[in-house]
PDB file of C-alpha atoms in Angstrom:
ATOM      1  CA  UNK A1020     -65.169 -51.707  10.102  1.00 64.00           C
ATOM      2  CA  UNK A1021     -68.336 -50.379  11.645  1.00 65.00           C
ATOM      3  CA  UNK A1022     -70.452 -51.050  14.708  1.00 66.00           C
ATOM      4  CA  UNK A1023     -73.793 -49.836  13.474  1.00 68.00           C
ATOM      5  CA  UNK A1024     -76.927 -51.371  15.073  1.00 72.00           C
ATOM      6  CA  UNK A1025     -78.885 -51.175  11.805  1.00 74.00           C
ATOM      7  CA  UNK A1026     -76.214 -53.167   9.968  1.00 70.00           C
ATOM      8  CA  UNK A1027     -75.738 -55.526  12.917  1.00 71.00           C
ATOM      9  CA  UNK A1028     -79.429 -56.390  12.948  1.00 75.00           C
ATOM     10  CA  UNK A1029     -79.413 -57.142   9.200  1.00 76.00           C
ATOM     11  CA  UNK A1030     -76.279 -59.303   9.015  1.00 73.00           C
ATOM     12  CA  UNK A1031     -76.173 -60.822  12.502  1.00 74.00           C
ATOM     13  CA  UNK A1032     -72.728 -59.669  13.606  1.00 72.00           C
ATOM     14  CA  UNK A1033     -71.395 -56.663  15.461  1.00 64.00           C
ATOM     15  CA  UNK A1034     -68.638 -55.987  12.931  1.00 65.00           C
ATOM     16  CA  UNK A1035     -69.117 -55.321   9.255  1.00 66.00           C
ATOM     17  CA  UNK A1036     -66.776 -54.263   6.486  1.00 70.00           C
ATOM     18  CA  UNK A1037     -68.475 -51.324   4.842  1.00 72.00           C
ATOM     19  CA  UNK A1038     -65.890 -50.227   2.289  1.00 78.00           C
ATOM     20  CA  UNK A1039     -62.799 -51.564   0.550  1.00 85.00           C
ATOM     21  CA  UNK A1040     -59.970 -50.050  -1.402  1.00 90.00           C
ATOM     22  CA  UNK A1041     -56.347 -50.544  -2.383  1.00 91.00           C
ATOM     23  CA  UNK A1042     -53.591 -48.792  -0.446  1.00 92.00           C
ATOM     24  CA  UNK A1043     -50.845 -48.087  -2.958  1.00 92.00           C
ATOM     25  CA  UNK A1044     -47.159 -47.870  -1.963  1.00 88.00           C
ATOM     26  CA  UNK A1045     -47.103 -44.065  -2.255  1.00 92.00           C
ATOM     27  CA  UNK A1046     -49.769 -43.555   0.445  1.00 94.00           C
ATOM     28  CA  UNK A1047     -52.624 -43.256  -2.027  1.00 95.00           C
ATOM     29  CA  UNK A1048     -55.930 -45.011  -1.420  1.00 93.00           C
ATOM     30  CA  UNK A1049     -57.683 -46.139  -4.596  1.00 94.00           C
ATOM     31  CA  UNK A1050     -61.365 -46.719  -3.978  1.00 92.00           C
ATOM     32  CA  UNK A1051     -64.802 -46.494  -5.527  1.00 91.00           C
ATOM     33  CA  UNK A1052     -66.396 -43.192  -4.562  1.00 90.00           C
ATOM     34  CA  UNK A1053     -70.163 -43.059  -4.211  1.00 87.00           C
ATOM     35  CA  UNK A1054     -69.933 -39.259  -4.365  1.00 90.00           C
ATOM     36  CA  UNK A1055     -67.915 -39.156  -7.605  1.00 93.00           C
ATOM     37  CA  UNK A1056     -69.508 -42.312  -9.069  1.00 94.00           C
ATOM     38  CA  UNK A1057     -66.117 -43.664 -10.141  1.00 96.00           C
ATOM     39  CA  UNK A1058     -62.836 -45.057  -8.833  1.00 96.00           C
ATOM     40  CA  UNK A1059     -60.631 -42.282  -7.471  1.00 96.00           C
ATOM     41  CA  UNK A1060     -57.216 -41.885  -5.840  1.00 96.00           C
ATOM     42  CA  UNK A1061     -57.039 -39.954  -2.566  1.00 95.00           C
ATOM     43  CA  UNK A1062     -54.437 -39.384   0.110  1.00 96.00           C
ATOM     44  CA  UNK A1063     -54.854 -42.254   2.588  1.00 93.00           C
ATOM     45  CA  UNK A1064     -54.232 -40.125   5.668  1.00 93.00           C
ATOM     46  CA  UNK A1065     -56.747 -37.488   4.596  1.00 93.00           C
ATOM     47  CA  UNK A1066     -59.324 -40.207   3.901  1.00 90.00           C
ATOM     48  CA  UNK A1067     -58.809 -41.763   7.343  1.00 89.00           C
ATOM     49  CA  UNK A1068     -59.020 -38.345   8.976  1.00 90.00           C
ATOM     50  CA  UNK A1069     -62.432 -37.808   7.376  1.00 88.00           C
ATOM     51  CA  UNK A1070     -63.637 -41.299   8.325  1.00 85.00           C
ATOM     52  CA  UNK A1071     -62.774 -40.746  11.991  1.00 86.00           C
ATOM     53  CA  UNK A1072     -65.547 -38.163  12.147  1.00 88.00           C
ATOM     54  CA  UNK A1073     -68.158 -40.920  11.747  1.00 82.00           C
ATOM     55  CA  UNK A1074     -68.853 -42.323  15.234  1.00 79.00           C
ATOM     56  CA  UNK A1075     -69.808 -45.733  13.786  1.00 75.00           C
ATOM     57  CA  UNK A1076     -66.384 -46.285  12.195  1.00 78.00           C
ATOM     58  CA  UNK A1077     -64.368 -48.246  14.738  1.00 73.00           C
ATOM     59  CA  UNK A1078     -61.296 -49.299  12.773  1.00 80.00           C
ATOM     60  CA  UNK A1079     -59.616 -50.517   9.629  1.00 81.00           C
ATOM     61  CA  UNK A1080     -58.034 -53.765   8.515  1.00 81.00           C
ATOM     62  CA  UNK A1081     -55.000 -53.860   6.227  1.00 81.00           C
ATOM     63  CA  UNK A1082     -54.045 -56.979   4.284  1.00 82.00           C
ATOM     64  CA  UNK A1083     -50.811 -57.332   2.312  1.00 82.00           C
ATOM     65  CA  UNK A1084     -50.973 -58.946  -1.106  1.00 81.00           C
ATOM     66  CA  UNK A1085     -47.815 -60.867  -1.952  1.00 79.00           C
TER      67      UNK A1085
END
């Protein structure tokens, strides 16, 4: 979830989901990487640690699929 004025102005809300992925039971995040141009598996905690460096990232939402 981001609070980026440029995105806010385009979509009309202060919160926007900017990326999605699947959190697998073993702590692996499977997501589409724009850098690698393919779906990759990464350690969830390492990914979150990197995302915290972006001042516009203000949180995450987790949804369980049953």
